[in-house]
Amino acid sequence: MMVKSLAGSLTAALVAVVWYWSMGTRITYGDASQVRSLIEEAFLTSWEDYEAYGWGSDEYSPLKRTHKNMGASDAPLGWIIVDSLDTMMMMYNSSGSSRLLAGILKAQTWIDNELNYDLDSEVSLFETTIRMLGGLLSAHHWSSQMRVGNEQMYLDKAIDLADRLSMAFLQSKSGIPYSSINLHTGEAVKNHVDGGASSTAEFTTLQLEFKYLSYLTGNKSYWELSEQVYKPLYSLNGLVGPQWDGLAPIYTYPDTGEFRGNHIRFGSRGDSFYEYLLKQYLLTHEKLYYDLYRASIEGMKKHLLGTSKPNGLVYIGEKQFGLRSELDPKMDHLVCFMGGLLAMGATEGLPIKKARKQPFWDTTRESDWKLAQDLTYTCYQMYAQIPTKLSPEIVVFNKEDAVGRSNWISESGDFYVKPADRHNLQRPETVESLMFLYHLTGDNKYRQWGWEIFQGFQQHSLKPRMRRPGKVYTSLKDCIQSPTQPLDNLESFWLAETLKYLHLLFQDDVDLTKIVFNTEAHAFPVLDTRSLRDMKLKTGWSP
């Protein structure tokens, strides 16, 4: 394997030469506290610019300094503020920075006094749950741990929002919610395209948030409503049977529970369906969800795995026309969460040396562990083999000999990038997996890779303003050509996820057995099994 051998031979050299100049100080990825400080500074650069020129708005263009809200009523959802808050809390808990504390207090005051979810506006059930409900619940958790902030206020806001979102589960015949909900009227609205079908990942990525809220309040209805989507999905379609092998098509008709089409992938509209099977087990200890996760992972190994030529990079492809169709070697950057997920599924958050001594360890988990490392390496190569060292949104892996191809982008010929996929949105999935793999192994190569990715952001997504002094971070329209072309937008997940996972990568005391991150990187504590029993919060269905 030429690329793997090359990477291995360069590791020792990179330890010595990878560095970053900041205020005259030479910093390497081994200087964890100084790297954390740089990551905090990157966060504060984006946050304080938003504070100054886009405060309260849901969308912000940092180069032009323009902003707007998402809803039809032009009232804010707190898209950036709520999504970013627990990152500030986590960073403040590590560093004690007065600037971070000031940001926390300003955000808390705005949420308390300005944020009102009685909006006559149609919002995405999925996005509002993972970002806003998840952000409020995580802020509640962090503020209760740190004694910084008004923990009850966050919970009250979360209850109000969840009560409005809950109406979406009550209006379809199957209990599978429609895609959108009006937060004022409670009217649920079907997807405006795709024949009204809901994204499978979207309605199966609500359960961590609603179950945690049931645990906090004792109100079982949140748990039961979010759980009811699985019965029609599994029983009607025979999802764990041979037709699907645990792999769900990316669209489902909400009124009937039947799948729309046969397109199967672990990228957009499929990804977090698999993620929340495992994470429900890790959060609530419900074994059914581990068993369903296990069936899906075995189906993925059987049907979706491929290896590139010439260097054997392992990837998860797609089946556009069902399990019997040809494997499409396309892989979204979104799929790169799978390295971390497989690692957590194998170890349950224990360091690998301890996990291998547990009664649950077997050859299947060892196989998952190896695949987790291989996929994480592939996702790192999606950065390392690009000239700017930043990954595009989607790559297509080479299944044949690359000789004669003129459009290979990677330095080794392992993959190419279509013109429409050259953008970089500062996504978190690769650094997410690096964070998990580092804390489960203690292997510094994962910090090295994360440091290289962070340097790519520093060099190529930190852009000068248009006709104004200063630089700000932005997503990129084209991350292949240098100089890169900016998109001029601030994605909230840059603050909520990417910089959070990078910061966690360089922390030294992360215990992955005690915390579960939702799909937007909002942290919930692992729930106490005795308390769950006392509250009669348990699995209420079977396939």
XYZ file of N, CA and C in Angstrom, residues 36-37 39-45 47-48 51 84-108 146 148 495 499 503 507:
129
model
N -4.996 24.020 21.816
C -6.337 24.361 22.295
C -6.562 25.874 22.277
N -5.541 26.620 22.674
C -5.663 28.080 22.675
C -5.890 28.617 21.265
N -7.316 26.970 18.795
C -8.669 26.578 18.400
C -9.697 27.503 19.054
N -9.478 27.840 20.327
C -10.360 28.805 20.990
C -10.324 30.152 20.280
N -9.135 30.577 19.859
C -9.019 31.856 19.168
C -9.769 31.817 17.838
N -9.703 30.675 17.142
C -10.467 30.538 15.897
C -11.962 30.653 16.180
N -12.420 29.982 17.243
C -13.824 30.083 17.617
C -14.202 31.529 17.917
N -13.403 32.192 18.743
C -13.724 33.561 19.144
C -13.656 34.540 17.974
N -12.775 34.272 17.009
C -12.731 35.114 15.811
C -14.078 35.094 15.107
N -17.034 33.934 16.453
C -18.114 34.291 17.374
C -18.187 35.801 17.604
N -17.056 36.428 17.890
C -17.062 37.858 18.199
C -17.392 38.700 16.971
N -21.090 38.375 16.840
C -21.633 39.247 17.891
C -21.718 40.697 17.433
N -24.121 27.201 19.190
C -22.730 27.437 19.566
C -22.487 27.439 21.076
N -23.557 27.576 21.851
C -23.400 27.886 23.266
C -22.624 26.835 24.040
N -22.936 25.547 23.831
C -22.249 24.553 24.659
C -20.786 24.371 24.247
N -20.418 24.780 23.032
C -18.988 24.796 22.694
C -18.262 25.803 23.569
N -18.852 26.982 23.743
C -18.242 27.976 24.627
C -18.147 27.453 26.053
N -19.175 26.781 26.517
C -19.160 26.236 27.870
C -18.067 25.196 28.033
N -17.953 24.313 27.046
C -16.915 23.280 27.090
C -15.527 23.897 27.060
N -15.297 24.871 26.178
C -13.997 25.526 26.102
C -13.694 26.309 27.374
N -14.710 27.001 27.908
C -14.516 27.764 29.144
C -14.161 26.829 30.300
N -14.801 25.676 30.340
C -14.495 24.697 31.387
C -13.047 24.249 31.330
N -12.460 24.282 30.124
C -11.064 23.878 29.942
C -10.092 25.010 30.229
N -10.432 26.233 29.775
C -9.447 27.314 29.830
C -9.761 28.427 30.819
N -11.027 28.618 31.161
C -11.404 29.719 32.036
C -11.301 31.082 31.371
N -11.332 31.136 30.047
C -11.176 32.388 29.312
C -12.297 33.373 29.636
N -11.923 34.614 29.965
C -12.919 35.646 30.256
C -13.726 36.000 29.008
N -13.127 35.903 27.834
C -13.852 36.193 26.591
C -14.930 35.140 26.344
N -14.616 33.888 26.626
C -15.622 32.839 26.483
C -16.748 33.035 27.492
N -16.415 33.388 28.732
C -17.444 33.620 29.744
C -18.350 34.765 29.327
N -17.767 35.819 28.775
C -18.577 36.941 28.302
C -19.536 36.491 27.205
N -19.069 35.636 26.307
C -19.934 35.111 25.254
C -21.060 34.264 25.810
N -20.752 33.427 26.795
C -21.775 32.587 27.429
C -22.867 33.456 28.052
N -22.460 34.462 28.810
C -23.431 35.300 29.517
C -24.279 36.121 28.552
N -23.657 36.599 27.470
C -24.431 37.364 26.482
C -25.435 36.451 25.778
N -25.014 35.248 25.424
C -25.927 34.298 24.779
C -27.067 33.931 25.718
N -26.743 33.696 26.985
C -27.778 33.336 27.951
C -28.809 34.450 28.099
N -21.137 23.058 35.669
C -20.149 24.117 35.856
C -20.610 25.218 36.799
N -22.307 27.647 35.937
C -22.261 28.879 35.158
C -23.499 28.889 34.285
N -18.984 26.182 14.457
C -18.854 26.532 15.864
C -19.357 25.411 16.775
N -15.074 22.922 15.525
C -14.110 23.454 16.485
C -14.250 22.787 17.847
N -11.148 20.846 19.555
C -10.726 21.187 20.921
C -10.699 19.938 21.797
N -7.835 17.824 24.249
C -8.005 17.727 25.694
C -7.455 16.382 26.175
